[in-house]
XYZ file of C-alpha atoms in Angstrom:
243
model
C -14.904 -31.376 -4.030
C -17.795 -29.332 -5.867
C -15.412 -27.254 -7.637
C -13.439 -30.145 -8.856
C -16.518 -31.813 -10.280
C -17.830 -28.933 -11.809
C -14.370 -28.731 -13.296
C -14.829 -31.743 -14.983
C -12.126 -34.834 -15.572
C -9.325 -32.539 -15.218
C -10.697 -31.311 -11.885
C -10.975 -34.610 -10.569
C -7.699 -35.809 -11.583
C -6.296 -32.548 -10.018
C -8.129 -33.336 -6.612
C -6.739 -36.939 -6.900
C -3.106 -35.762 -7.387
C -3.360 -33.248 -4.681
C -4.439 -35.689 -1.928
C -2.993 -38.765 -3.435
C -6.403 -40.582 -3.445
C -9.936 -40.395 -3.925
C -12.076 -38.042 -1.883
C -15.716 -39.097 -0.866
C -18.145 -36.248 0.097
C -19.816 -36.585 3.379
C -23.031 -38.110 1.976
C -24.610 -41.566 1.573
C -24.679 -42.975 -2.169
C -27.570 -44.820 -3.404
C -27.080 -48.584 -2.457
C -24.825 -47.627 0.469
C -25.468 -48.894 4.119
C -26.708 -46.012 6.151
C -25.115 -45.272 9.564
C -26.060 -46.793 12.597
C -27.327 -43.486 14.104
C -29.999 -43.254 11.305
C -31.511 -46.299 12.382
C -31.329 -44.980 16.306
C -32.736 -41.801 15.583
C -35.655 -43.338 13.339
C -36.540 -45.662 16.376
C -36.250 -48.809 14.078
C -35.882 -52.283 16.017
C -32.268 -52.735 16.905
C -32.650 -56.274 17.342
C -33.003 -56.781 13.385
C -29.900 -54.452 12.892
C -27.422 -56.030 15.539
C -27.819 -52.867 17.697
C -28.271 -52.844 21.628
C -31.458 -51.910 22.966
C -30.114 -48.306 24.187
C -30.066 -47.272 20.700
C -33.583 -47.110 20.207
C -33.978 -44.643 23.087
C -32.368 -42.076 20.999
C -35.346 -42.040 18.599
C -36.423 -38.259 18.173
C -39.566 -39.079 15.721
C -41.660 -40.152 18.304
C -40.989 -36.853 20.177
C -41.701 -34.974 16.621
C -44.445 -32.061 16.880
C -44.112 -31.123 13.264
C -42.628 -33.000 10.223
C -41.496 -31.004 7.195
C -40.661 -32.951 4.152
C -38.713 -31.136 1.392
C -37.341 -31.908 -2.032
C -37.445 -35.954 -2.389
C -39.456 -38.615 -4.291
C -40.069 -40.633 -1.221
C -39.402 -43.960 -3.087
C -36.123 -44.926 -1.434
C -36.492 -47.165 1.619
C -35.652 -47.193 4.549
C -35.943 -43.329 4.295
C -39.460 -43.121 2.483
C -41.079 -44.796 5.644
C -39.832 -42.067 7.872
C -43.083 -40.045 7.580
C -44.964 -42.885 9.221
C -42.433 -42.798 12.038
C -44.277 -39.824 13.783
C -47.050 -39.948 16.270
C -50.530 -39.941 14.761
C -51.200 -36.342 16.367
C -48.046 -34.700 14.159
C -49.047 -32.402 11.515
C -47.042 -33.328 8.359
C -45.927 -30.626 5.930
C -44.557 -31.629 2.273
C -42.813 -28.610 0.244
C -42.241 -30.360 -3.042
C -42.706 -29.822 -6.961
C -44.728 -32.715 -6.894
C -46.997 -34.773 -4.543
C -45.242 -38.010 -3.164
C -46.048 -40.979 -1.065
C -49.732 -40.605 -1.343
C -52.163 -42.638 0.814
C -53.525 -45.872 -1.076
C -56.580 -46.947 0.047
C -56.371 -50.448 -1.637
C -52.873 -51.263 0.231
C -54.269 -49.829 3.469
C -57.012 -52.617 3.302
C -53.815 -55.013 2.900
C -52.171 -53.673 6.226
C -50.048 -50.903 4.496
C -51.623 -47.829 5.936
C -49.081 -45.587 5.104
C -48.588 -42.408 2.959
C -49.723 -38.877 3.001
C -53.712 -38.232 2.955
C -53.601 -34.932 1.108
C -57.177 -34.895 -0.842
C -58.424 -38.204 1.160
C -61.645 -37.523 3.185
C -59.841 -39.024 6.309
C -56.955 -36.251 6.075
C -56.701 -34.250 9.311
C -52.924 -33.408 9.545
C -51.305 -33.488 5.948
C -50.750 -30.512 4.158
C -48.921 -30.321 0.660
C -47.457 -27.136 -0.891
C -46.204 -27.513 -4.474
C -43.392 -25.073 -5.390
C -39.561 -25.139 -5.763
C -37.971 -25.891 -2.397
C -36.265 -22.461 -1.998
C -39.437 -20.638 -2.937
C -41.726 -22.577 -0.562
C -39.148 -22.219 2.170
C -39.369 -18.222 1.552
C -43.112 -18.223 1.889
C -43.045 -20.312 4.847
C -40.361 -18.114 6.664
C -42.712 -15.015 5.277
C -45.710 -16.500 7.066
C -43.762 -17.026 10.168
C -42.167 -13.539 10.305
C -38.742 -14.981 9.765
C -37.877 -13.487 6.573
C -35.317 -10.808 7.615
C -32.986 -13.528 9.521
C -33.453 -16.152 6.646
C -32.447 -13.526 4.137
C -29.364 -12.533 6.084
C -28.221 -16.138 6.273
C -29.161 -16.758 2.458
C -27.023 -13.948 1.672
C -23.901 -14.750 3.107
C -24.064 -17.910 1.052
C -24.567 -16.213 -2.220
C -28.074 -14.992 -2.060
C -31.617 -16.724 -3.184
C -31.558 -18.155 -6.875
C -34.092 -17.149 -9.259
C -37.622 -18.212 -8.533
C -39.045 -21.278 -9.958
C -42.458 -21.811 -12.021
C -45.751 -21.382 -10.378
C -46.945 -24.927 -10.007
C -50.616 -25.769 -9.605
C -51.555 -26.976 -6.160
C -53.262 -30.485 -5.753
C -56.492 -28.809 -4.379
C -56.838 -26.880 -7.737
C -56.383 -30.239 -9.615
C -59.199 -32.277 -10.928
C -60.155 -35.094 -8.552
C -59.591 -38.440 -9.697
C -63.005 -40.574 -9.590
C -62.978 -42.366 -6.433
C -63.649 -46.204 -6.187
C -66.180 -47.708 -3.832
C -64.978 -49.285 -0.807
C -66.387 -52.709 -1.918
C -64.457 -52.515 -4.881
C -61.062 -51.697 -3.124
C -61.799 -54.602 -0.879
C -62.139 -57.173 -3.946
C -58.835 -55.686 -5.567
C -57.142 -56.054 -2.063
C -58.175 -59.883 -2.035
C -57.042 -60.326 -5.517
C -53.768 -58.433 -4.795
C -53.106 -60.799 -1.528
C -53.973 -63.894 -3.632
C -51.227 -62.766 -5.944
C -48.567 -62.069 -3.721
C -48.894 -65.315 -1.481
C -48.920 -67.161 -4.990
C -52.544 -68.291 -4.893
C -55.996 -67.335 -5.590
C -58.502 -65.348 -3.237
C -59.818 -67.380 -0.334
C -62.799 -69.565 -1.285
C -64.737 -68.636 1.678
C -65.367 -65.123 0.745
C -68.769 -63.699 1.583
C -71.713 -62.915 -0.812
C -70.771 -59.313 -0.813
C -67.162 -60.031 -1.499
C -68.496 -62.067 -4.512
C -70.626 -59.307 -5.810
C -67.467 -56.978 -5.361
C -65.215 -59.309 -7.369
C -67.648 -59.343 -10.025
C -67.661 -55.953 -10.150
C -63.990 -55.945 -10.419
C -63.778 -58.314 -12.999
C -66.543 -56.389 -14.998
C -64.115 -53.528 -14.684
C -60.944 -54.888 -15.666
C -62.813 -56.568 -18.660
C -64.026 -52.908 -19.763
C -60.561 -51.711 -19.430
C -58.771 -54.344 -21.407
C -62.041 -54.371 -24.095
C -61.220 -50.680 -24.615
C -57.455 -51.124 -24.876
C -58.101 -53.987 -27.334
C -60.634 -51.490 -29.400
C -57.896 -48.791 -29.315
C -55.382 -50.927 -30.512
C -57.524 -52.358 -33.274
C -58.232 -48.883 -34.336
C -54.802 -47.527 -34.591
C -53.745 -50.755 -36.538
C -56.546 -49.935 -38.878
C -55.490 -46.354 -39.035
C -52.085 -47.436 -40.039
C -53.065 -49.720 -42.835
C -55.341 -46.814 -44.170
C -52.085 -44.393 -43.888
C -49.947 -47.177 -45.774
C -52.679 -47.625 -48.541
C -52.895 -44.018 -48.832
């Protein structure tokens, strides 16, 4: 199938003529239903999926003692939620070109305490190494003294590809300014009001009112700056036109 795809339309036509029909690779396409075994091994509730109670007993995520995540954007559900299916004591290692599924303190206040906590002060188990997946796996194998065995397997498949670019690690990247817990709480309240189609509760405490005031002030400064930047760009365009 790979050779036919790489050969273009003529290759696909030849494959179709050979087998008298379309050929589907053994993968799950975007938007296609995942097999029941996926939900069983992920330990998802069988009742909502029409599976019997014995399906959840196959779950291997609750038995996981190390989770390694490689080469993914972690934005498509339900796969993206798998990183939160392992026990809270399970270390999680991300080998990727960019950090993904990062913990959001505001969403945590709204009940969605999920994601990797790479640079968060509460992190005790998440590790991120940024690199091409092949390069990251080679480094990991070297640390484990498995390089000889891994290289032998890879050589049978055509050998390693050329090394990718060196990517700056997140620990070396400038940290973003952290917002206060009070401001995060006020933001969560505003977002909750939007999500349920109403305004935040009128029974807010005085402290929350102060936080809401800070949030409004912050948004006000941001919108004011955007408006000022827009006016300056417009003025610059007028001057360029006059010139």
